[in-house]
């Protein structure tokens, strides 16, 4: 693939073909990719290469390449259309707490307490000791449990031995912490040199009043929830985050164990203090009904995830239509209110008190050009008339009055 500059802060400065970076072929299995990543991560880890300034960039490039090829969806997208098909801004790097320093660890702990998911990687010291086979492994029989307190960035190793019948029935390994400690559950595979190579890791999640994590080898596909996917979806689009709630569901890499001894470890992932835990190993034969319920609920969740993907499209169309009619509603409401205000103004123009004459003889107020006078004005004008006018008699009455007065004089 062509190289170029990356957009995301987690990516290396230049993009190289992830297959080339990990030195694997395009038809490599997941296990081959994991093995190549583990070896290169140990080789280029900054703790082991303090005098090599290029080691940090190489380590970053290896981690970035593995983040693509270890994810089935991202690997398929890359194989189909290259880097352009990947949303690089959503691919965050894991951090090694043992290499952060005190100040950065404080900030990481603060963000984690605020609910920001902080991805962490297993300390290279632990991985190297496991690879060299110098770790102490405690037996953990099926049907038993063990409690402990593991220091931060350290691990307690356990060996779970199963026979053919138990392998066929299925095995579950779970870790819980009533103190809500942060930890990882690790699964190691036997290496040819007698050491153990990290094959699986699961981060603890808060469930109610405890933190817990489990690995389920039940001969059917079991899924784990990646909380960082939900956190990124909420950050990008809080209103639509619900539709991404099941997108963090990732398939577990292994669904069965072979007969023999299998190595698990509890890794302390707290920022400052040890992690208290209880680890249990169980044969699924004693939990037949629970196993069937888990199988059913996993299938229902997958179906619901597909339903949500379809419903999201319908929801967005309906939301766009709702916004359209809401805008139209506001416009129509404003238009109606304006028409009614104009109508009220016209009604108020029909008033006898609208135009008045002030002391200077000029008119005040608006309205029609015709002047209207009330009853007081009419009475005032009548009071200014002459006494003859005030008699209220017409011409005939006045002449009759004079005639009577004239006749009266003549009769004397």
CSV table of C-alpha atoms in Angstrom, one decimal:
chain,number,residue,atom,x,y,z
A,1,UNK,CA,0.0,0.0,0.0
A,2,UNK,CA,1.1,3.5,-0.7
A,3,UNK,CA,2.5,5.4,2.3
A,4,UNK,CA,1.3,8.8,3.4
A,5,UNK,CA,0.7,11.0,6.4
A,6,UNK,CA,-1.7,9.9,9.1
A,7,UNK,CA,-4.6,12.0,10.4
A,8,UNK,CA,-5.0,10.4,13.8
A,9,UNK,CA,-2.8,11.3,16.7
A,10,UNK,CA,-2.3,7.6,17.6
A,11,UNK,CA,-0.9,6.7,14.2
A,12,UNK,CA,2.8,6.8,13.2
A,13,UNK,CA,4.0,9.7,11.1
A,14,UNK,CA,4.0,7.6,8.0
A,15,UNK,CA,1.8,4.7,7.0
A,16,UNK,CA,3.3,1.4,5.9
A,17,UNK,CA,1.6,-1.8,5.0
A,18,UNK,CA,0.8,-3.4,8.3
A,19,UNK,CA,1.6,-6.8,6.9
A,20,UNK,CA,5.0,-5.5,6.0
A,21,UNK,CA,5.5,-4.0,9.4
A,22,UNK,CA,4.7,-7.2,11.2
A,23,UNK,CA,6.6,-9.3,8.6
A,24,UNK,CA,3.6,-11.6,7.9
A,25,UNK,CA,1.8,-12.6,4.8
A,26,UNK,CA,-1.8,-11.6,3.8
A,27,UNK,CA,-3.1,-15.1,4.5
A,28,UNK,CA,-1.6,-15.3,7.9
A,29,UNK,CA,-3.7,-16.6,10.7
A,30,UNK,CA,-4.7,-14.6,13.8
A,31,UNK,CA,-2.3,-16.6,15.9
A,32,UNK,CA,0.6,-15.9,13.5
A,33,UNK,CA,-0.2,-12.2,13.6
A,34,UNK,CA,-0.3,-12.2,17.4
A,35,UNK,CA,3.0,-14.0,17.7
A,36,UNK,CA,4.7,-11.6,15.3
A,37,UNK,CA,3.3,-8.6,17.2
A,38,UNK,CA,4.5,-10.0,20.6
A,39,UNK,CA,8.0,-10.5,19.4
A,40,UNK,CA,8.3,-7.1,17.8
A,41,UNK,CA,6.6,-5.3,20.7
A,42,UNK,CA,9.2,-6.8,23.1
A,43,UNK,CA,12.0,-6.0,20.7
A,44,UNK,CA,11.2,-2.3,20.2
A,45,UNK,CA,9.7,-1.5,23.6
A,46,UNK,CA,11.1,1.9,24.8
A,47,UNK,CA,12.0,0.5,28.2
A,48,UNK,CA,14.5,-1.9,26.5
A,49,UNK,CA,15.8,0.6,24.0
A,50,UNK,CA,16.5,3.8,25.9
A,51,UNK,CA,19.6,4.5,23.8
A,52,UNK,CA,17.7,4.0,20.5
A,53,UNK,CA,15.5,7.0,19.7
A,54,UNK,CA,14.0,5.2,16.7
A,55,UNK,CA,12.7,2.3,18.9
A,56,UNK,CA,9.7,4.4,20.1
A,57,UNK,CA,8.5,5.1,16.6
A,58,UNK,CA,9.0,1.5,15.6
A,59,UNK,CA,7.1,0.3,18.6
A,60,UNK,CA,4.3,2.8,17.8
A,61,UNK,CA,4.2,1.5,14.2
A,62,UNK,CA,4.1,-2.1,15.3
A,63,UNK,CA,1.2,-1.4,17.7
A,64,UNK,CA,-0.7,0.5,15.1
A,65,UNK,CA,-0.3,-2.2,12.5
A,66,UNK,CA,-1.5,-4.8,15.0
A,67,UNK,CA,-4.5,-2.7,15.9
A,68,UNK,CA,-5.6,-3.1,12.3
A,69,UNK,CA,-4.8,-6.7,11.6
A,70,UNK,CA,-6.1,-8.0,15.0
A,71,UNK,CA,-9.5,-6.6,14.4
A,72,UNK,CA,-11.5,-8.7,11.8
A,73,UNK,CA,-13.5,-5.7,10.6
A,74,UNK,CA,-10.6,-3.3,10.2
A,75,UNK,CA,-8.5,-6.0,8.5
A,76,UNK,CA,-11.2,-6.7,6.0
A,77,UNK,CA,-11.6,-3.0,5.3
A,78,UNK,CA,-7.9,-2.6,4.8
A,79,UNK,CA,-7.7,-5.6,2.5
A,80,UNK,CA,-10.5,-4.2,0.5
A,81,UNK,CA,-9.7,-0.5,0.1
A,82,UNK,CA,-6.5,0.3,2.1
A,83,UNK,CA,-6.1,3.0,4.7
A,84,UNK,CA,-8.8,5.1,3.2
A,85,UNK,CA,-11.4,2.7,4.4
A,86,UNK,CA,-10.3,3.0,8.0
A,87,UNK,CA,-11.5,5.6,10.5
A,88,UNK,CA,-8.0,6.3,11.8
A,89,UNK,CA,-9.2,9.0,14.2
A,90,UNK,CA,-11.1,6.4,16.2
A,91,UNK,CA,-8.1,4.1,16.7
A,92,UNK,CA,-6.5,4.8,20.0
A,93,UNK,CA,-3.1,3.5,21.2
A,94,UNK,CA,-2.7,1.5,24.4
A,95,UNK,CA,-0.4,3.0,27.0
A,96,UNK,CA,2.1,1.3,29.3
A,97,UNK,CA,1.6,2.6,32.8
A,98,UNK,CA,5.1,1.4,33.9
A,99,UNK,CA,6.6,3.8,31.3
A,100,UNK,CA,4.3,6.8,31.9
A,101,UNK,CA,6.0,8.5,34.9
A,102,UNK,CA,4.3,9.9,38.0
A,103,UNK,CA,2.8,13.1,36.5
A,104,UNK,CA,1.3,11.4,33.5
A,105,UNK,CA,0.0,8.5,35.6
A,106,UNK,CA,-1.8,11.0,37.8
A,107,UNK,CA,-3.5,12.6,34.7
A,108,UNK,CA,-4.4,9.2,33.3
A,109,UNK,CA,-5.9,8.2,36.7
A,110,UNK,CA,-7.9,11.4,36.8
A,111,UNK,CA,-9.3,10.9,33.3
A,112,UNK,CA,-10.2,7.3,34.1
A,113,UNK,CA,-12.0,8.4,37.3
A,114,UNK,CA,-14.0,10.9,35.2
A,115,UNK,CA,-15.2,8.0,33.0
A,116,UNK,CA,-12.7,8.3,30.1
A,117,UNK,CA,-11.6,4.8,29.1
A,118,UNK,CA,-7.8,4.5,29.2
A,119,UNK,CA,-6.4,1.6,27.3
A,120,UNK,CA,-3.4,0.1,28.9
A,121,UNK,CA,-0.9,-2.6,27.8
A,122,UNK,CA,0.8,-5.3,29.8
A,123,UNK,CA,4.2,-4.4,31.1
A,124,UNK,CA,7.0,-5.7,29.0
A,125,UNK,CA,8.7,-7.0,32.1
A,126,UNK,CA,5.8,-9.3,32.8
A,127,UNK,CA,5.7,-10.5,29.2
A,128,UNK,CA,9.4,-11.1,29.1
A,129,UNK,CA,9.4,-13.1,32.4
A,130,UNK,CA,6.5,-15.2,31.0
A,131,UNK,CA,8.3,-15.7,27.7
A,132,UNK,CA,11.4,-16.9,29.6
A,133,UNK,CA,9.3,-19.3,31.7
A,134,UNK,CA,10.6,-17.7,35.0
A,135,UNK,CA,7.2,-17.0,36.5
A,136,UNK,CA,5.6,-18.9,39.4
A,137,UNK,CA,2.4,-20.8,38.4
A,138,UNK,CA,-0.1,-21.7,41.1
A,139,UNK,CA,-2.5,-24.6,40.4
A,140,UNK,CA,-6.2,-23.7,40.2
A,141,UNK,CA,-8.3,-26.9,39.9
A,142,UNK,CA,-11.7,-26.7,38.2
A,143,UNK,CA,-14.5,-25.9,40.7
A,144,UNK,CA,-12.2,-23.9,43.0
A,145,UNK,CA,-11.3,-20.3,43.6
A,146,UNK,CA,-8.3,-18.3,44.9
A,147,UNK,CA,-8.1,-14.8,46.3
A,148,UNK,CA,-5.1,-12.4,46.2
A,149,UNK,CA,-3.7,-9.0,46.0
A,150,UNK,CA,-1.5,-8.2,43.0
A,151,UNK,CA,0.8,-5.2,42.7
A,152,UNK,CA,0.2,-2.6,40.0
A,153,UNK,CA,1.8,-3.7,36.7
A,154,UNK,CA,2.5,-7.2,38.1
A,155,UNK,CA,0.8,-10.5,37.5
A,156,UNK,CA,-0.2,-13.7,39.4
A,157,UNK,CA,-0.1,-16.8,37.3
A,158,UNK,CA,-2.4,-19.9,37.6
A,159,UNK,CA,-2.5,-23.3,35.9
A,160,UNK,CA,-5.9,-24.8,35.1
A,161,UNK,CA,-5.7,-28.5,34.1
A,162,UNK,CA,-8.6,-30.1,32.2
A,163,UNK,CA,-9.3,-33.5,30.8
A,164,UNK,CA,-11.0,-34.5,27.6
A,165,UNK,CA,-14.5,-34.6,29.1
A,166,UNK,CA,-14.1,-31.2,30.7
A,167,UNK,CA,-12.7,-29.7,27.5
A,168,UNK,CA,-15.8,-31.0,25.6
A,169,UNK,CA,-18.2,-29.6,28.2
A,170,UNK,CA,-16.5,-26.2,28.2
A,171,UNK,CA,-14.5,-24.1,30.7
A,172,UNK,CA,-15.1,-20.7,32.3
A,173,UNK,CA,-12.5,-18.6,34.1
A,174,UNK,CA,-13.7,-15.5,35.9
A,175,UNK,CA,-12.1,-12.8,38.1
A,176,UNK,CA,-14.1,-10.4,40.3
A,177,UNK,CA,-13.1,-7.6,42.7
A,178,UNK,CA,-15.4,-6.3,45.4
A,179,UNK,CA,-13.0,-3.4,45.9
A,180,UNK,CA,-13.7,-2.4,42.3
A,181,UNK,CA,-10.0,-2.8,41.4
A,182,UNK,CA,-8.8,-2.6,37.8
A,183,UNK,CA,-7.2,-5.7,36.4
A,184,UNK,CA,-6.7,-7.8,33.3
A,185,UNK,CA,-7.3,-11.5,32.8
A,186,UNK,CA,-4.5,-12.9,30.7
A,187,UNK,CA,-4.3,-16.2,28.8
A,188,UNK,CA,-0.9,-17.6,27.8
A,189,UNK,CA,0.0,-20.3,25.3
A,190,UNK,CA,3.0,-22.7,25.6
A,191,UNK,CA,6.0,-21.6,23.5
A,192,UNK,CA,8.5,-24.1,22.0
A,193,UNK,CA,11.2,-22.8,24.4
A,194,UNK,CA,9.1,-23.7,27.4
A,195,UNK,CA,7.9,-20.2,28.1
A,196,UNK,CA,4.5,-18.7,27.8
A,197,UNK,CA,3.3,-16.2,25.1
A,198,UNK,CA,0.4,-13.9,25.7
A,199,UNK,CA,-2.5,-15.0,23.5
A,200,UNK,CA,-5.6,-13.3,25.0
A,201,UNK,CA,-6.3,-10.4,27.4
A,202,UNK,CA,-9.5,-9.0,28.7
A,203,UNK,CA,-10.0,-5.8,30.7
A,204,UNK,CA,-12.2,-5.7,33.8
A,205,UNK,CA,-15.5,-3.9,33.6
A,206,UNK,CA,-17.6,-2.4,36.3
A,207,UNK,CA,-20.8,-4.4,36.7
A,208,UNK,CA,-22.9,-3.1,39.6
A,209,UNK,CA,-20.8,-2.8,42.8
A,210,UNK,CA,-17.9,-5.0,41.6
A,211,UNK,CA,-15.5,-5.1,38.7
A,212,UNK,CA,-15.3,-8.4,36.8
A,213,UNK,CA,-14.0,-10.1,33.7
A,214,UNK,CA,-14.3,-13.6,32.3
A,215,UNK,CA,-13.1,-15.9,29.5
A,216,UNK,CA,-15.7,-18.4,28.2
A,217,UNK,CA,-14.5,-21.5,26.3
A,218,UNK,CA,-18.0,-23.0,25.5
A,219,UNK,CA,-17.7,-24.2,21.9
A,220,UNK,CA,-19.8,-21.3,20.6
A,221,UNK,CA,-19.0,-17.7,19.8
A,222,UNK,CA,-18.9,-15.5,22.9
A,223,UNK,CA,-18.6,-11.7,22.7
A,224,UNK,CA,-16.9,-9.1,24.9
A,225,UNK,CA,-17.8,-5.4,25.1
A,226,UNK,CA,-15.2,-2.8,24.2
A,227,UNK,CA,-16.2,0.3,26.2
A,228,UNK,CA,-13.9,2.6,24.2
A,229,UNK,CA,-16.1,2.2,21.1
A,230,UNK,CA,-19.1,3.5,23.1
A,231,UNK,CA,-17.0,6.3,24.6
A,232,UNK,CA,-15.9,7.5,21.1
A,233,UNK,CA,-19.4,7.3,19.7
A,234,UNK,CA,-20.7,9.4,22.6
A,235,UNK,CA,-18.0,12.0,22.0
A,236,UNK,CA,-18.7,12.2,18.3
A,237,UNK,CA,-22.5,12.2,18.4
A,238,UNK,CA,-24.1,12.1,21.9
A,239,UNK,CA,-27.7,12.0,20.6
A,240,UNK,CA,-27.0,8.9,18.4
A,241,UNK,CA,-24.7,7.1,20.8
A,242,UNK,CA,-27.5,4.7,21.7
A,243,UNK,CA,-27.3,3.2,18.2
A,244,UNK,CA,-23.6,2.5,18.8
A,245,UNK,CA,-24.1,0.8,22.1
A,246,UNK,CA,-23.8,-2.7,20.7
A,247,UNK,CA,-21.0,-1.8,18.2
A,248,UNK,CA,-18.5,-2.3,21.0
A,249,UNK,CA,-19.4,-6.0,20.9
A,250,UNK,CA,-16.3,-7.9,19.8
A,251,UNK,CA,-15.9,-11.6,19.2
A,252,UNK,CA,-13.6,-13.4,21.6
A,253,UNK,CA,-10.7,-15.0,19.7
A,254,UNK,CA,-11.0,-18.5,21.2
A,255,UNK,CA,-14.1,-20.6,21.9
A,256,UNK,CA,-12.6,-23.9,23.1
A,257,UNK,CA,-9.6,-25.3,25.0
A,258,UNK,CA,-7.8,-28.6,24.4
A,259,UNK,CA,-7.1,-31.1,27.2
A,260,UNK,CA,-4.0,-30.2,29.2
A,261,UNK,CA,-2.8,-27.4,31.5
A,262,UNK,CA,-3.6,-23.8,30.5
A,263,UNK,CA,-2.0,-20.7,32.0
A,264,UNK,CA,-4.0,-17.7,33.1
A,265,UNK,CA,-2.9,-14.6,35.0
A,266,UNK,CA,-4.4,-11.7,36.9
A,267,UNK,CA,-2.6,-8.5,36.0
A,268,UNK,CA,-2.8,-5.5,38.3
A,269,UNK,CA,-4.1,-2.6,36.3
A,270,UNK,CA,-4.6,0.0,39.0
A,271,UNK,CA,-2.8,3.3,38.6
A,272,UNK,CA,-1.3,3.5,42.1
A,273,UNK,CA,-2.3,0.7,44.4
A,274,UNK,CA,-2.5,-3.2,44.3
A,275,UNK,CA,-5.6,-4.9,43.0
A,276,UNK,CA,-7.6,-7.3,45.1
A,277,UNK,CA,-9.3,-10.1,43.3
A,278,UNK,CA,-11.0,-13.6,43.4
A,279,UNK,CA,-10.3,-15.9,40.5
A,280,UNK,CA,-12.6,-19.0,39.7
A,281,UNK,CA,-12.3,-21.8,37.3
A,282,UNK,CA,-15.4,-23.8,36.4
A,283,UNK,CA,-16.5,-26.6,34.2
A,284,UNK,CA,-19.6,-25.7,32.2
A,285,UNK,CA,-21.1,-29.2,32.8
A,286,UNK,CA,-22.3,-27.9,36.1
A,287,UNK,CA,-23.9,-24.9,34.5
A,288,UNK,CA,-25.8,-26.4,31.6
A,289,UNK,CA,-28.8,-24.2,31.9
A,290,UNK,CA,-26.7,-21.1,32.3
A,291,UNK,CA,-24.6,-22.0,29.3
A,292,UNK,CA,-27.7,-22.3,27.1
A,293,UNK,CA,-29.1,-19.0,28.4
A,294,UNK,CA,-25.8,-17.3,27.5
A,295,UNK,CA,-25.9,-18.9,24.0
A,296,UNK,CA,-29.4,-17.6,23.5
A,297,UNK,CA,-28.7,-14.1,24.8
A,298,UNK,CA,-25.6,-13.7,22.6
A,299,UNK,CA,-27.7,-14.6,19.5
A,300,UNK,CA,-30.5,-12.1,20.6
A,301,UNK,CA,-27.9,-9.3,21.1
A,302,UNK,CA,-26.4,-9.9,17.7
A,303,UNK,CA,-29.9,-9.8,16.1
A,304,UNK,CA,-30.7,-6.6,18.0
A,305,UNK,CA,-27.4,-5.0,16.8
A,306,UNK,CA,-28.5,-5.6,13.2
A,307,UNK,CA,-32.0,-4.3,14.0
A,308,UNK,CA,-30.5,-1.1,15.5
A,309,UNK,CA,-28.3,-0.6,12.4
A,310,UNK,CA,-31.4,-0.6,10.2
A,311,UNK,CA,-33.5,1.4,12.7
A,312,UNK,CA,-30.8,4.1,12.9
A,313,UNK,CA,-31.3,4.8,9.2
A,314,UNK,CA,-35.1,5.1,9.7
A,315,UNK,CA,-34.6,7.2,12.8
A,316,UNK,CA,-32.3,9.7,11.1
A,317,UNK,CA,-34.8,10.0,8.2
A,318,UNK,CA,-37.7,10.6,10.7
A,319,UNK,CA,-35.6,13.0,12.7
A,320,UNK,CA,-34.7,15.0,9.6
A,321,UNK,CA,-38.4,15.1,8.7
A,322,UNK,CA,-39.3,16.1,12.2
A,323,UNK,CA,-36.9,19.0,12.1
A,324,UNK,CA,-38.3,20.1,8.8
A,325,UNK,CA,-41.9,20.1,10.0
A,326,UNK,CA,-40.8,21.8,13.3
A,327,UNK,CA,-39.3,24.6,11.3
A,328,UNK,CA,-42.4,24.9,9.2
A,329,UNK,CA,-44.5,24.9,12.4
A,330,UNK,CA,-42.5,27.8,13.8
A,331,UNK,CA,-42.8,29.8,10.5
A,332,UNK,CA,-46.6,29.2,10.3
A,333,UNK,CA,-47.1,30.2,13.9
A,334,UNK,CA,-45.1,33.4,13.4
A,335,UNK,CA,-47.2,34.2,10.2
A,336,UNK,CA,-50.5,33.6,12.1
A,337,UNK,CA,-49.5,35.8,15.0
A,338,UNK,CA,-48.5,38.6,12.7
A,339,UNK,CA,-51.8,38.5,10.8
A,340,UNK,CA,-53.8,38.6,14.1
A,341,UNK,CA,-51.7,41.6,15.3
A,342,UNK,CA,-52.4,43.4,12.1
A,343,UNK,CA,-56.1,42.6,12.4
A,344,UNK,CA,-56.2,44.0,16.0
A,345,UNK,CA,-54.5,47.2,14.8
A,346,UNK,CA,-57.1,47.7,12.1
A,347,UNK,CA,-59.9,47.2,14.7
A,348,UNK,CA,-58.4,49.8,17.0
A,349,UNK,CA,-58.4,52.4,14.2
A,350,UNK,CA,-62.2,52.6,14.5
A,351,UNK,CA,-62.4,55.0,17.5
A,352,UNK,CA,-64.0,58.4,18.2
A,353,UNK,CA,-61.2,59.4,20.6
A,354,UNK,CA,-58.4,58.6,18.2
A,355,UNK,CA,-58.1,62.3,16.8
A,356,UNK,CA,-58.0,65.2,19.3
A,357,UNK,CA,-57.6,69.0,19.0
A,358,UNK,CA,-55.0,70.5,21.3
A,359,UNK,CA,-54.8,74.1,22.7
A,360,UNK,CA,-52.8,75.3,19.7
A,361,UNK,CA,-55.5,74.3,17.2
A,362,UNK,CA,-53.5,71.5,15.7
A,363,UNK,CA,-54.6,67.9,15.6
A,364,UNK,CA,-53.0,65.0,17.4
A,365,UNK,CA,-53.3,61.3,16.9
A,366,UNK,CA,-53.8,59.2,13.8
A,367,UNK,CA,-56.7,57.8,12.0
A,368,UNK,CA,-59.0,59.0,9.3
A,369,UNK,CA,-58.8,62.7,8.1
A,370,UNK,CA,-62.5,63.4,9.1
A,371,UNK,CA,-62.8,65.0,12.5
A,372,UNK,CA,-65.1,63.6,15.1
A,373,UNK,CA,-66.5,65.5,18.1
A,374,UNK,CA,-68.0,64.1,21.2
A,375,UNK,CA,-71.0,65.4,23.1
A,376,UNK,CA,-69.0,67.8,25.3
A,377,UNK,CA,-67.7,69.6,22.3
A,378,UNK,CA,-71.2,70.1,20.9
A,379,UNK,CA,-72.5,71.5,24.2
A,380,UNK,CA,-69.5,73.9,24.4
A,381,UNK,CA,-70.3,75.2,20.9
A,382,UNK,CA,-73.9,75.7,21.7
A,383,UNK,CA,-73.0,77.7,24.8
A,384,UNK,CA,-71.2,80.2,22.6
A,385,UNK,CA,-74.2,81.1,20.6
A,386,UNK,CA,-76.2,84.4,20.9
A,387,UNK,CA,-79.3,84.7,23.1
A,388,UNK,CA,-81.5,84.9,20.0
A,389,UNK,CA,-80.1,81.7,18.8
A,390,UNK,CA,-80.5,80.1,22.2
A,391,UNK,CA,-84.3,80.7,22.1
A,392,UNK,CA,-84.7,77.7,20.0
A,393,UNK,CA,-87.6,79.3,18.1
A,394,UNK,CA,-87.8,79.3,14.4
A,395,UNK,CA,-88.8,82.4,12.4
A,396,UNK,CA,-92.5,81.8,12.5
A,397,UNK,CA,-92.5,81.6,16.3
A,398,UNK,CA,-90.6,84.8,16.6
A,399,UNK,CA,-93.0,86.7,14.3
A,400,UNK,CA,-96.0,85.4,16.2
A,401,UNK,CA,-94.5,86.7,19.4
A,402,UNK,CA,-94.0,90.2,18.0
A,403,UNK,CA,-97.6,90.3,16.7
A,404,UNK,CA,-99.1,89.4,20.0
A,405,UNK,CA,-97.0,92.2,21.7
A,406,UNK,CA,-98.1,94.7,19.0
A,407,UNK,CA,-101.8,93.7,19.3
A,408,UNK,CA,-101.5,94.0,23.1
A,409,UNK,CA,-100.4,97.6,22.8
A,410,UNK,CA,-103.1,98.5,20.4
A,411,UNK,CA,-105.8,97.2,22.7
A,412,UNK,CA,-104.8,99.7,25.3
